[in-house]
Amino acid sequence: MTEHLSRGCLAKRNSDREKQMKKVIESTDISKAFGSTKALNDIAFSVDESEIFGFIGPDGAGKTTLFRIIATLLLPDKGEMKVLGMDCIAGFKELRKNIGYMPGRFSLYQDLTVEENLNFYATVFGTTVKKNYDLISDIYSHIEPFKKRLAGKLSGGMKQKLALSCALIHKPKLLILDEPTTGVDAVSRSEFWAMLARLRQHDITIIVSTPYMDEAMRCDRVALIQNGSILTVAPPQKIRNGFSRKLFMIKASEKYKLIIALRKYPGTVTAYPFGDSVHVTFSDDSIDESLFRFLSKEGLSKVTAVETEAGIEDRFLELMKKGATV
Amino acid sequence: MNNSVITVRNLVKKFGSFVANDNLNFEVYAGEIFGFLGANGAGKTTTIRILSGLSAPTSGEVIVAGINASKKPEEIKKQIGYMSQKFSLYEDLTVKENIMLYGGIYGMSKSLIKERTENLLEKLNFRDYGNKLIADLPLGLRQKLAFSIAVFHEPKIVFLDEPTGGVDPITRRQFWEMIYETASRGITVFVTTHYMDEAEYCDRISIMSEAKIVALDTPENLKKLYNAATVEDVFIKIARPN
Amino acid sequence: MKRFLGFVKKEFLHIFRDYRTLFIIFGIPVAQILIFGFAISTDVKNAGVAFLDLSKDETTQKLTDKIISSGFFKRTENLVSYDEIEDIFRKGKTKEVIIFEKNFEKKLQNEGKASVSLIADGAEPNTATLVTNYTMAIISGFNTDISGIRANNPILIQPEVKMLYNPELKSQHMFVPGVITMILILICALMTSVTITREKEFGTMEVLLVSPLRPIQIILGKVVPYFLLSFINVILILVLSWLVFGLSVKGSIILLLAESMLYIMLSLSVGILISTIASSMQAAIFISLVGMMLPTILLSGFIYPIENMDDIYRYISYLLPPRYFITIIKSIMIKGTGFLYVWKETLVLLSMTVLFIGLSVKKFKVRLE
């Protein structure tokens, strides 16, 4: 165990040295259309070694298409995609040995047991479970007690862990996870992210897509993606800091009435429902007594307002709005 | 508080020796947005099926919109609307045809359907889309239309199954505003989801775990009670108590 | 190689874990053989027989008695002229008409031979064959009886069999080649196309594609288990029809098995080709059933004789692999002919196989659509 740990640390140090020179993914102006629908428009980004890079965006934003291009499963119409220094089109055979891909629907054989699934993927990738056990043990140990169970009989969280184990079994340099947390309950989701964080020790670069804005904080860097275009790429905290105005969280007894009233208020720039409150920006970036007077005149009681830090979703909304008006 | 539109007392549902719902007790009030949360397999689906008249309770009392679910399950179906993210509209029919179909299913008269269709399209800014196939609509529009159709016959309660999982933030906000508007008209909105951030929008939430309801309160109170920042943290603390 | 074997192992796991697949593979052939076999091979007992005795002498009388007293036959009528034959068959009770030629006894004594005509209702080929076979057996027994009396001067009654309505007489065993042909197309084309499209539907194909497995390994990995199972199936059907119906292969068994392997390969390549076109299991099943099963049953000569088809259907039948295989397998099993008589059909099957395999490998994509 200690030996394994020290080896991990050594590898980490080595990788730090190389980090500057090595890009794991370099995407240059990738576009892809299906018939008349444009799935991706001029996607450009790069991913560094050993980073967890997230693609955050709603369904239909183009995340799956992009991931399939990275995984050599689709050809882009235009642009260049370099993965691990190889071209995705010309070098697809070599690349396929070095990437681990977990598609949106966990690609498991429902009629095979947990163990059989894992063994199958191990042989297909020319390795054995034994050889790479230390890599997957952190994840696989959760489901090992059920190894004789059919994969189809597992819960969502367990399927997700098994699929991740299968994608990792050949010790890939790049792990591509397409919406790994969709359809999985909150507890399993949070466990899953903790596992990904620990995988970094093993020198594995991870790209992951998700429609959940709140998961952005778990990534080193994220790209916000919408309608086939990248809105921004940055570390999550930086994205939050990019919010251009002061944001206020306002609550009142009747939410719907509050939204309507706030939209009527002359100083309001935006007002969106956000959980049990309304997130509001004002043209003068401050609130004064006149707002409270206005709201009480509109018949609202128990009004509270505090300044709050913008979340990823607030910034996403702002960027979407900008894209719509520009 | 207000008058309740769903009353569940000592509800038990067993499948053979397996207990899916273990002595549930809760009330949902008129015009409320009620979030019904739980992990996969906690027993949510079973409860929803009983509440919507699709399945009979093993024991206990379930009253939905004034109707006893064990005695007249068929009556319940007329009083409720249903929308799920997975299935809601026929993709190969147009917007108007879908509205027509659902109106017809709930026995609305042709003239009433026509009148409300006009209002609906007006309200959603859908004028240009009336004769378009659902398949040609963007995801966000479909979602909004599906919800409007679920409440088209003015039911007492509308059940929403993970309504905004995976939609973009703007559509999501517009969608929740529609839900608020619906609730303000007195229609009760019953949301099942395992997206915890959706739960934050509800008036009250209940959390199910292993066939039992383990928490029921407003999101704010639950967060205070469990000393958590989000409903997600509340959920995790309940499911993994260390 | 290890990768490939791992893949094949996985395929066997799928097959053996799914009882429905196993049932389709082994249950249906057995059921079909038994149903077809028993539905048409009832024993002959009190079959109606009519006599047209144009000689009316002592020998014909003796032979008639012998036939009637055998217990297999029951006399329905004595006819006086040929004109009555069709009518009596139409009435339905009579399955066979036995005609003794004029001057039967005289001819037998003078020339040492006389002829008997057996006319059976070919519309019921199975009964017809059985009835005429039984009659011939009785006649040959009668031959020995009377020859024994005059051992130095052997005489011979020559039976001459004619079939009304179905002159070629499809034998009752014709269904065995038909069933083999149909089963192989069913298992090979349907099952392979379904297992491949299933991987597409469940998303596992995406991972297989990004794995180092080559397309040819994926294809062969899918094919090998079904090849083995189909081959076992052919043997099973042959053994079963031999044990239950006493049907033995007249020609070379090795040749028959070799031709079967070729046909299995062909059917498998059809299945793979279907899977490259179909994107869902439902589509694969539909194409296999409508595109392969129906033509096999209707147009390959399994049920309706090809000679009786309209031109258009006959031309279509030239495009169907089962047509050639049925011809081959019938020749070998029933006529007992050798390779020299079936090489043309074999060549057609061979070129079709090469064509289909080539097409499927070319159409099998290393990427998604």
PDB file of N, CA, C and O in Angstrom, chain A residues 215-245:
ATOM      1  N   GLU A 215     -22.201  20.596 -10.322  1.00  0.00           N
ATOM      2  CA  GLU A 215     -21.049  19.693 -10.359  1.00  0.00           C
ATOM      3  C   GLU A 215     -19.803  20.387 -10.898  1.00  0.00           C
ATOM      4  O   GLU A 215     -18.698  19.855 -10.812  1.00  0.00           O
ATOM      5  N   ALA A 216     -19.988  21.571 -11.484  1.00  0.00           N
ATOM      6  CA  ALA A 216     -18.847  22.294 -12.056  1.00  0.00           C
ATOM      7  C   ALA A 216     -17.757  22.517 -11.015  1.00  0.00           C
ATOM      8  O   ALA A 216     -16.568  22.417 -11.316  1.00  0.00           O
ATOM      9  N   MET A 217     -18.167  22.766  -9.774  1.00  0.00           N
ATOM     10  CA  MET A 217     -17.198  23.089  -8.735  1.00  0.00           C
ATOM     11  C   MET A 217     -16.221  21.945  -8.470  1.00  0.00           C
ATOM     12  O   MET A 217     -15.178  22.143  -7.874  1.00  0.00           O
ATOM     13  N   ARG A 218     -16.589  20.744  -8.869  1.00  0.00           N
ATOM     14  CA  ARG A 218     -15.725  19.583  -8.625  1.00  0.00           C
ATOM     15  C   ARG A 218     -14.620  19.451  -9.673  1.00  0.00           C
ATOM     16  O   ARG A 218     -13.784  18.578  -9.564  1.00  0.00           O
ATOM     17  N   CYS A 219     -14.671  20.288 -10.720  1.00  0.00           N
ATOM     18  CA  CYS A 219     -13.688  20.166 -11.808  1.00  0.00           C
ATOM     19  C   CYS A 219     -12.564  21.184 -11.616  1.00  0.00           C
ATOM     20  O   CYS A 219     -12.733  22.203 -10.956  1.00  0.00           O
ATOM     21  N   ASP A 220     -11.404  20.878 -12.231  1.00  0.00           N
ATOM     22  CA  ASP A 220     -10.323  21.852 -12.223  1.00  0.00           C
ATOM     23  C   ASP A 220     -10.669  23.025 -13.135  1.00  0.00           C
ATOM     24  O   ASP A 220     -10.477  24.175 -12.793  1.00  0.00           O
ATOM     25  N   ARG A 221     -11.129  22.675 -14.332  1.00  0.00           N
ATOM     26  CA  ARG A 221     -11.580  23.711 -15.249  1.00  0.00           C
ATOM     27  C   ARG A 221     -12.865  23.221 -15.903  1.00  0.00           C
ATOM     28  O   ARG A 221     -13.089  22.015 -16.041  1.00  0.00           O
ATOM     29  N   VAL A 222     -13.693  24.151 -16.309  1.00  0.00           N
ATOM     30  CA  VAL A 222     -14.920  23.746 -16.997  1.00  0.00           C
ATOM     31  C   VAL A 222     -15.120  24.581 -18.249  1.00  0.00           C
ATOM     32  O   VAL A 222     -14.650  25.717 -18.347  1.00  0.00           O
ATOM     33  N   ALA A 223     -15.811  23.968 -19.198  1.00  0.00           N
ATOM     34  CA  ALA A 223     -16.273  24.695 -20.372  1.00  0.00           C
ATOM     35  C   ALA A 223     -17.787  24.717 -20.284  1.00  0.00           C
ATOM     36  O   ALA A 223     -18.415  23.669 -20.109  1.00  0.00           O
ATOM     37  N   LEU A 224     -18.373  25.909 -20.363  1.00  0.00           N
ATOM     38  CA  LEU A 224     -19.836  25.976 -20.414  1.00  0.00           C
ATOM     39  C   LEU A 224     -20.228  25.863 -21.880  1.00  0.00           C
ATOM     40  O   LEU A 224     -19.688  26.572 -22.731  1.00  0.00           O
ATOM     41  N   ILE A 225     -21.127  24.951 -22.178  1.00  0.00           N
ATOM     42  CA  ILE A 225     -21.465  24.688 -23.572  1.00  0.00           C
ATOM     43  C   ILE A 225     -22.967  24.773 -23.778  1.00  0.00           C
ATOM     44  O   ILE A 225     -23.751  24.322 -22.926  1.00  0.00           O
ATOM     45  N   GLN A 226     -23.338  25.397 -24.887  1.00  0.00           N
ATOM     46  CA  GLN A 226     -24.766  25.640 -25.159  1.00  0.00           C
ATOM     47  C   GLN A 226     -24.950  25.743 -26.664  1.00  0.00           C
ATOM     48  O   GLN A 226     -24.174  26.423 -27.346  1.00  0.00           O
ATOM     49  N   ASN A 227     -25.953  25.060 -27.202  1.00  0.00           N
ATOM     50  CA  ASN A 227     -26.230  25.085 -28.641  1.00  0.00           C
ATOM     51  C   ASN A 227     -24.996  24.859 -29.507  1.00  0.00           C
ATOM     52  O   ASN A 227     -24.804  25.523 -30.511  1.00  0.00           O
ATOM     53  N   GLY A 228     -24.151  23.927 -29.107  1.00  0.00           N
ATOM     54  CA  GLY A 228     -23.001  23.587 -29.932  1.00  0.00           C
ATOM     55  C   GLY A 228     -21.858  24.566 -29.872  1.00  0.00           C
ATOM     56  O   GLY A 228     -20.912  24.454 -30.652  1.00  0.00           O
ATOM     57  N   SER A 229     -21.927  25.546 -28.976  1.00  0.00           N
ATOM     58  CA  SER A 229     -20.822  26.490 -28.866  1.00  0.00           C
ATOM     59  C   SER A 229     -20.350  26.567 -27.422  1.00  0.00           C
ATOM     60  O   SER A 229     -21.148  26.415 -26.492  1.00  0.00           O
ATOM     61  N   ILE A 230     -19.056  26.829 -27.269  1.00  0.00           N
ATOM     62  CA  ILE A 230     -18.527  26.996 -25.919  1.00  0.00           C
ATOM     63  C   ILE A 230     -18.713  28.449 -25.518  1.00  0.00           C
ATOM     64  O   ILE A 230     -18.314  29.363 -26.233  1.00  0.00           O
ATOM     65  N   LEU A 231     -19.350  28.659 -24.353  1.00  0.00           N
ATOM     66  CA  LEU A 231     -19.581  30.021 -23.881  1.00  0.00           C
ATOM     67  C   LEU A 231     -18.328  30.576 -23.221  1.00  0.00           C
ATOM     68  O   LEU A 231     -17.970  31.730 -23.403  1.00  0.00           O
ATOM     69  N   THR A 232     -17.683  29.727 -22.410  1.00  0.00           N
ATOM     70  CA  THR A 232     -16.460  30.160 -21.732  1.00  0.00           C
ATOM     71  C   THR A 232     -15.706  28.941 -21.214  1.00  0.00           C
ATOM     72  O   THR A 232     -16.316  27.885 -20.998  1.00  0.00           O
ATOM     73  N   VAL A 233     -14.401  29.077 -21.046  1.00  0.00           N
ATOM     74  CA  VAL A 233     -13.602  28.019 -20.433  1.00  0.00           C
ATOM     75  C   VAL A 233     -12.771  28.663 -19.328  1.00  0.00           C
ATOM     76  O   VAL A 233     -12.063  29.633 -19.575  1.00  0.00           O
ATOM     77  N   ALA A 234     -12.863  28.138 -18.123  1.00  0.00           N
ATOM     78  CA  ALA A 234     -12.088  28.694 -17.006  1.00  0.00           C
ATOM     79  C   ALA A 234     -12.242  27.785 -15.796  1.00  0.00           C
ATOM     80  O   ALA A 234     -13.117  26.925 -15.772  1.00  0.00           O
ATOM     81  N   PRO A 235     -11.411  27.994 -14.762  1.00  0.00           N
ATOM     82  CA  PRO A 235     -11.650  27.294 -13.502  1.00  0.00           C
ATOM     83  C   PRO A 235     -12.994  27.760 -12.949  1.00  0.00           C
ATOM     84  O   PRO A 235     -13.366  28.927 -13.146  1.00  0.00           O
ATOM     85  N   PRO A 236     -13.717  26.885 -12.265  1.00  0.00           N
ATOM     86  CA  PRO A 236     -15.089  27.211 -11.857  1.00  0.00           C
ATOM     87  C   PRO A 236     -15.200  28.490 -11.033  1.00  0.00           C
ATOM     88  O   PRO A 236     -16.120  29.285 -11.240  1.00  0.00           O
ATOM     89  N   GLN A 237     -14.253  28.700 -10.103  1.00  0.00           N
ATOM     90  CA  GLN A 237     -14.372  29.883  -9.259  1.00  0.00           C
ATOM     91  C   GLN A 237     -14.248  31.155 -10.110  1.00  0.00           C
ATOM     92  O   GLN A 237     -14.939  32.138  -9.904  1.00  0.00           O
ATOM     93  N   LYS A 238     -13.381  31.071 -11.115  1.00  0.00           N
ATOM     94  CA  LYS A 238     -13.188  32.209 -12.006  1.00  0.00           C
ATOM     95  C   LYS A 238     -14.461  32.500 -12.793  1.00  0.00           C
ATOM     96  O   LYS A 238     -14.793  33.658 -13.055  1.00  0.00           O
ATOM     97  N   ILE A 239     -15.131  31.437 -13.172  1.00  0.00           N
ATOM     98  CA  ILE A 239     -16.385  31.628 -13.906  1.00  0.00           C
ATOM     99  C   ILE A 239     -17.404  32.346 -13.033  1.00  0.00           C
ATOM    100  O   ILE A 239     -18.058  33.285 -13.466  1.00  0.00           O
ATOM    101  N   ARG A 240     -17.462  31.945 -11.772  1.00  0.00           N
ATOM    102  CA  ARG A 240     -18.407  32.600 -10.865  1.00  0.00           C
ATOM    103  C   ARG A 240     -18.025  34.067 -10.686  1.00  0.00           C
ATOM    104  O   ARG A 240     -18.881  34.947 -10.672  1.00  0.00           O
ATOM    105  N   ASN A 241     -16.723  34.285 -10.551  1.00  0.00           N
ATOM    106  CA  ASN A 241     -16.274  35.672 -10.355  1.00  0.00           C
ATOM    107  C   ASN A 241     -16.547  36.537 -11.578  1.00  0.00           C
ATOM    108  O   ASN A 241     -16.577  37.753 -11.484  1.00  0.00           O
ATOM    109  N   GLY A 242     -16.729  35.887 -12.713  1.00  0.00           N
ATOM    110  CA  GLY A 242     -16.959  36.633 -13.940  1.00  0.00           C
ATOM    111  C   GLY A 242     -18.327  37.288 -14.009  1.00  0.00           C
ATOM    112  O   GLY A 242     -18.597  38.071 -14.916  1.00  0.00           O
ATOM    113  N   PHE A 243     -19.202  36.971 -13.063  1.00  0.00           N
ATOM    114  CA  PHE A 243     -20.536  37.560 -13.072  1.00  0.00           C
ATOM    115  C   PHE A 243     -20.415  39.076 -12.991  1.00  0.00           C
ATOM    116  O   PHE A 243     -19.722  39.609 -12.135  1.00  0.00           O
ATOM    117  N   SER A 244     -21.100  39.775 -13.888  1.00  0.00           N
ATOM    118  CA  SER A 244     -20.761  41.189 -14.099  1.00  0.00           C
ATOM    119  C   SER A 244     -21.411  42.152 -13.104  1.00  0.00           C
ATOM    120  O   SER A 244     -20.988  43.285 -12.999  1.00  0.00           O
ATOM    121  N   ARG A 245     -22.428  41.714 -12.406  1.00  0.00           N
ATOM    122  CA  ARG A 245     -23.104  42.630 -11.484  1.00  0.00           C
ATOM    123  C   ARG A 245     -23.124  42.079 -10.078  1.00  0.00           C
ATOM    124  O   ARG A 245     -22.721  40.937  -9.843  1.00  0.00           O
TER     125      ARG A 245
END
